[in-house]
N, CA and C of each residue as an Amber inpcrd file, in Angstrom:
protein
   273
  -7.3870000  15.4190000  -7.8330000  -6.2980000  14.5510000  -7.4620000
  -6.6870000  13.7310000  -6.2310000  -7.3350000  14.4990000  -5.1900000
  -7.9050000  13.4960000  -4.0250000  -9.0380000  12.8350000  -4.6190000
  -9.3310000  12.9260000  -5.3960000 -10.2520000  11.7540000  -5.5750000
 -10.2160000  10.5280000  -6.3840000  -8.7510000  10.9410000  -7.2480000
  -8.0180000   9.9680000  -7.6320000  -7.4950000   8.8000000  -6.8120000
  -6.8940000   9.5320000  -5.6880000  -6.2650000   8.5870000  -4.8810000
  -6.7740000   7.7670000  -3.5860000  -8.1720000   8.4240000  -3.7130000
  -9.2290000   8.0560000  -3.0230000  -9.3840000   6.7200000  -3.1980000
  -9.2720000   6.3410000  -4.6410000  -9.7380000   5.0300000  -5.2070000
  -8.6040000   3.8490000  -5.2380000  -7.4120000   4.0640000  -4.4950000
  -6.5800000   3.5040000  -4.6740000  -6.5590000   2.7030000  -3.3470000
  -6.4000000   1.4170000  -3.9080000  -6.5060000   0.2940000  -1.8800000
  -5.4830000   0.7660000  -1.3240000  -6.0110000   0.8160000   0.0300000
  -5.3990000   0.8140000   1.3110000  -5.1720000   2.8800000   1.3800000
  -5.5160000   3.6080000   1.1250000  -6.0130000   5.1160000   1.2060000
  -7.4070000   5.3320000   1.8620000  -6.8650000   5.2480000   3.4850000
  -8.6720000   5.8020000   3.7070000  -9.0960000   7.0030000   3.7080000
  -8.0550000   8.0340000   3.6230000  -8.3820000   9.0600000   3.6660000
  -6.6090000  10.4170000   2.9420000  -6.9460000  10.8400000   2.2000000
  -6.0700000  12.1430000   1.6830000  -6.2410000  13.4950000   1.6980000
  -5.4180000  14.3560000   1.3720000  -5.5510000  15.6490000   1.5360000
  -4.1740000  16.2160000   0.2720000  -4.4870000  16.9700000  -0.5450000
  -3.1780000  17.4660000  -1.4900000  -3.0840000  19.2040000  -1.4790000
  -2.0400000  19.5820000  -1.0400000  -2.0030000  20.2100000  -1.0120000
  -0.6190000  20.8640000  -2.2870000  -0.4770000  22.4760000  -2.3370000
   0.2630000  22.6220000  -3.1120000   1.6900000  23.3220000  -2.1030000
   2.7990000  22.9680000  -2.6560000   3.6410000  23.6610000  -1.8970000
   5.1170000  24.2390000  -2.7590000   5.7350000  25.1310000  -2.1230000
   6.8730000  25.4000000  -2.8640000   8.1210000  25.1840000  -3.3150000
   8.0070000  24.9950000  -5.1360000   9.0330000  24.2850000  -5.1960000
   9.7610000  25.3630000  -6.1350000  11.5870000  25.0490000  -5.9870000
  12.2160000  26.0350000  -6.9450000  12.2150000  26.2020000  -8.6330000
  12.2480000  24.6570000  -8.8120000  11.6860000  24.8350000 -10.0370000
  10.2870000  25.2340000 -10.9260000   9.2820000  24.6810000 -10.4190000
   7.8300000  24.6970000 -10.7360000   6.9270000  26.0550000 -10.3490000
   7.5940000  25.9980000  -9.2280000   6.9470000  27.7440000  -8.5980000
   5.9880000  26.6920000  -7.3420000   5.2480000  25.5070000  -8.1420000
   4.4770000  24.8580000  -6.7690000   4.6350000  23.7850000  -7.5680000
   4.3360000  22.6670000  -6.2740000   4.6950000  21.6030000  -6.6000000
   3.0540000  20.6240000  -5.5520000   2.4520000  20.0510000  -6.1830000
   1.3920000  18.8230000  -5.0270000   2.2350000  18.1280000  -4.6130000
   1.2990000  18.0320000  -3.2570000   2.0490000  17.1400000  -1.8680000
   1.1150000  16.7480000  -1.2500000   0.6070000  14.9320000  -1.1320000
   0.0710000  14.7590000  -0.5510000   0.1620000  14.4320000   0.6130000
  -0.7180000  14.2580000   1.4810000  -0.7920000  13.4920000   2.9610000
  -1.9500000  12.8650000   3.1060000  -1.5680000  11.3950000   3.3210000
  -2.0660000   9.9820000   3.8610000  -2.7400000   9.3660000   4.4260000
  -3.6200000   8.9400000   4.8930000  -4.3890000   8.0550000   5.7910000
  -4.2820000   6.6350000   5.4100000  -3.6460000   6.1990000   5.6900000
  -3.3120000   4.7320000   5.5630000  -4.6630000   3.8020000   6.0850000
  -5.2270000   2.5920000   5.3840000  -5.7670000   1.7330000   6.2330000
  -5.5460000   0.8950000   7.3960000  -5.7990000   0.3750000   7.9660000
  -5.1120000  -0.2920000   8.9710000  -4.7240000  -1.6520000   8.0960000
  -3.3220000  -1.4640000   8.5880000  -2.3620000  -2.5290000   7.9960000
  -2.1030000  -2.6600000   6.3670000  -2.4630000  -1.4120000   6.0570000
  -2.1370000  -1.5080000   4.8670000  -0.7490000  -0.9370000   4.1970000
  -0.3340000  -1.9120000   3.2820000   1.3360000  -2.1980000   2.7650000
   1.8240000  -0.8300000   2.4140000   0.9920000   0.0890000   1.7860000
   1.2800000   0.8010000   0.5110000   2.4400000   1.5500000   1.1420000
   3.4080000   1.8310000  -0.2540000   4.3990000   2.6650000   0.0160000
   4.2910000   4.1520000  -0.8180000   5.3410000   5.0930000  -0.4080000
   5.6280000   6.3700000  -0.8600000   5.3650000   6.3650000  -2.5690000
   6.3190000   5.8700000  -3.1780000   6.7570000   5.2440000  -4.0960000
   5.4530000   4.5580000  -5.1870000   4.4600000   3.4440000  -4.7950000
   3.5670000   3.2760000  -5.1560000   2.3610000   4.2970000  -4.8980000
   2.3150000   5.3290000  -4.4840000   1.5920000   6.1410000  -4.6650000
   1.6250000   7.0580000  -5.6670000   3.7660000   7.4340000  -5.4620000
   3.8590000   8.5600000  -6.7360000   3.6960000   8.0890000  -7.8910000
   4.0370000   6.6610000  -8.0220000   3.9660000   5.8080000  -9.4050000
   2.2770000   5.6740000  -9.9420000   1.3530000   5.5230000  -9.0010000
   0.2560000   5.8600000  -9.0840000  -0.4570000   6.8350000  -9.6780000
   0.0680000   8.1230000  -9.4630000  -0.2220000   9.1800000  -9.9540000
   0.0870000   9.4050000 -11.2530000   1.2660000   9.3870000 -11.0980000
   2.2450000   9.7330000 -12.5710000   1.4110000   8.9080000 -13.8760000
   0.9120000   7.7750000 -13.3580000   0.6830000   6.3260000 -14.5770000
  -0.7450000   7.2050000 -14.7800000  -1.6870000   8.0990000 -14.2440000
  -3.0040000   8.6000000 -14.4920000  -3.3350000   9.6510000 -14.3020000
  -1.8880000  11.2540000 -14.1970000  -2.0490000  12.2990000 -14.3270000
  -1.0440000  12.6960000 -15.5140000  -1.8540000  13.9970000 -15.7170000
  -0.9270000  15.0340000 -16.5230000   0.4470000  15.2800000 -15.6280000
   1.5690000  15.1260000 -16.2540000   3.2120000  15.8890000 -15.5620000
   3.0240000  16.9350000 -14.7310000   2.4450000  17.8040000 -15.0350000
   2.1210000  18.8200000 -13.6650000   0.9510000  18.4690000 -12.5450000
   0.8270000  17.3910000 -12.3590000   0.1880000  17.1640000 -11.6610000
   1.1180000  15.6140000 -10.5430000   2.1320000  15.7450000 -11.0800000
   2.6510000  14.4570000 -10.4300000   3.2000000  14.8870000  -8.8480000
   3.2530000  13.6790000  -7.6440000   3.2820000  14.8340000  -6.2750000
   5.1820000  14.9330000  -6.3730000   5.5580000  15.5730000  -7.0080000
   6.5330000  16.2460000  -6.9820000   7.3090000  16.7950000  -6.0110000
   6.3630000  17.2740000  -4.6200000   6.0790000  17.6960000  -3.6490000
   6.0020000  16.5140000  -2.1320000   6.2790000  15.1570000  -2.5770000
   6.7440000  14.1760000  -1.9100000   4.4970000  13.7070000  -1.2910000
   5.0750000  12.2720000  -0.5170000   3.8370000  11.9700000   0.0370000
   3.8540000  11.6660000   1.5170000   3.1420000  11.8490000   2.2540000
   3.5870000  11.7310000   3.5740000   2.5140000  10.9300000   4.0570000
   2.8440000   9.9860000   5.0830000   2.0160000   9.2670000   5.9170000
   1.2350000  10.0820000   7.3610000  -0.1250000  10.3120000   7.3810000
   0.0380000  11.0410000   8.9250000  -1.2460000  10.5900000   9.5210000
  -1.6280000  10.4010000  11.0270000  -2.7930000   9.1170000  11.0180000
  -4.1560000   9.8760000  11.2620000  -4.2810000  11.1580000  10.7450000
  -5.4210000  11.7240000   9.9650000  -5.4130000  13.3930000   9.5940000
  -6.5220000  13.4150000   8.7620000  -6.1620000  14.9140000   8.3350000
  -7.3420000  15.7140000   8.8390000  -6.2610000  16.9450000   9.1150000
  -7.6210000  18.1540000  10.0760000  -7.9890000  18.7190000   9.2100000
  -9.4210000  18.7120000   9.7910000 -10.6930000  18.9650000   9.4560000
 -11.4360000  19.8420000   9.9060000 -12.3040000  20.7380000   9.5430000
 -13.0550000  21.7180000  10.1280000 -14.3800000  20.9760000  10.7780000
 -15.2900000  21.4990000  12.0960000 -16.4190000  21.1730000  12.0740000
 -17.2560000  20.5910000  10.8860000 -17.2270000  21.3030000  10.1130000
 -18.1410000  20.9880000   8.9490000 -18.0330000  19.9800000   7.7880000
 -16.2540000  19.3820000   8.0130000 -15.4020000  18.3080000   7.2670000
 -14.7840000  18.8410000   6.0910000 -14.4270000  19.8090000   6.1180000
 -13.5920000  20.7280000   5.4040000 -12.3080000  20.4830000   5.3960000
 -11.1290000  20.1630000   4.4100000 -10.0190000  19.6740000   4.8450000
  -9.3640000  20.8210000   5.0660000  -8.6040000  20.9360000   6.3620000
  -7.7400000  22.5670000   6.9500000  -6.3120000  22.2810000   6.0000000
  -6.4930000  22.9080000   4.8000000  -4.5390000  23.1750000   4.2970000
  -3.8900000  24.1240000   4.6660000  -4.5470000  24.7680000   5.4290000
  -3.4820000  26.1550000   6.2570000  -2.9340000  25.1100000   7.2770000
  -3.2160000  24.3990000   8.1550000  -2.8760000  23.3740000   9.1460000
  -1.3260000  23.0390000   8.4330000  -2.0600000  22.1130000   7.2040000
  -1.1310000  21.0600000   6.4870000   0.1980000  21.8040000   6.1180000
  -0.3250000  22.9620000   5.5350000   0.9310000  23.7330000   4.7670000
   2.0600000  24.4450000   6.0630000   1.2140000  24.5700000   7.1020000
   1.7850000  25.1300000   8.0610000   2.8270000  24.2490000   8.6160000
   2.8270000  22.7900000   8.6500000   2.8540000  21.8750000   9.5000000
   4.6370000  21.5390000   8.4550000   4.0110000  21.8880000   7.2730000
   4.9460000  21.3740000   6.3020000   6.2710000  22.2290000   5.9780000
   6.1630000  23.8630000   6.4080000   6.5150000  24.6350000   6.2800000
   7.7930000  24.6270000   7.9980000   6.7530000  24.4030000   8.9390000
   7.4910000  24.0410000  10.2890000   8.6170000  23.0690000   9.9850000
   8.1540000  22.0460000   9.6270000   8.9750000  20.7050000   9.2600000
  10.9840000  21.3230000   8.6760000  10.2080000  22.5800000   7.7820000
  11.1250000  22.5610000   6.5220000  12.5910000  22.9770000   7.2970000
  12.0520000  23.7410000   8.7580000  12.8090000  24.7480000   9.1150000
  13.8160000  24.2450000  10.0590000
């Protein structure tokens, strides 16, 4: 899925993670790296997906803008961070 959306203008950088939803059990959720100055919205991303994934794969799980994603030394994307961050948010 990140490398789907990899290819999409104005995405310099993503991260998908899975998170919990009541219906699905989990649901993908991405988070963003926007280009500089680039238009893209929420909306044209999920529409994005949906038009070139399988239904369980659509971000169901919403998309979020954030102005980069943590990373390990080694460039490892941290989803304990993300999920953590998302989980804080919820509360």
């Amino acid at each position: 899925m990140e490398d789907l959306l990899r290819t999409y203008p104005g995405i310099a950088d993503v991260a998908v993670i899975g998170i919990d939803h009541e219906r699905f059990g989990e649901a993908p959720r991405a988070y963003v790296v926007k280009t500089p100055e680039s238009p893209i919205t929420e909306a044209e991303i999920e529409k994005y997906v949906a038009e070139n994934t399988a239904s369980y794969k659509h971000l169901v799980g919403g998309v979020e803008f954030i102005p980069d994603i943590p990373k390990s030394n080694s460039g490892k994307i941290l989803r304990k961070e993300l999920k953590a961050a998302f989980i804080a948010g919820k509360a």
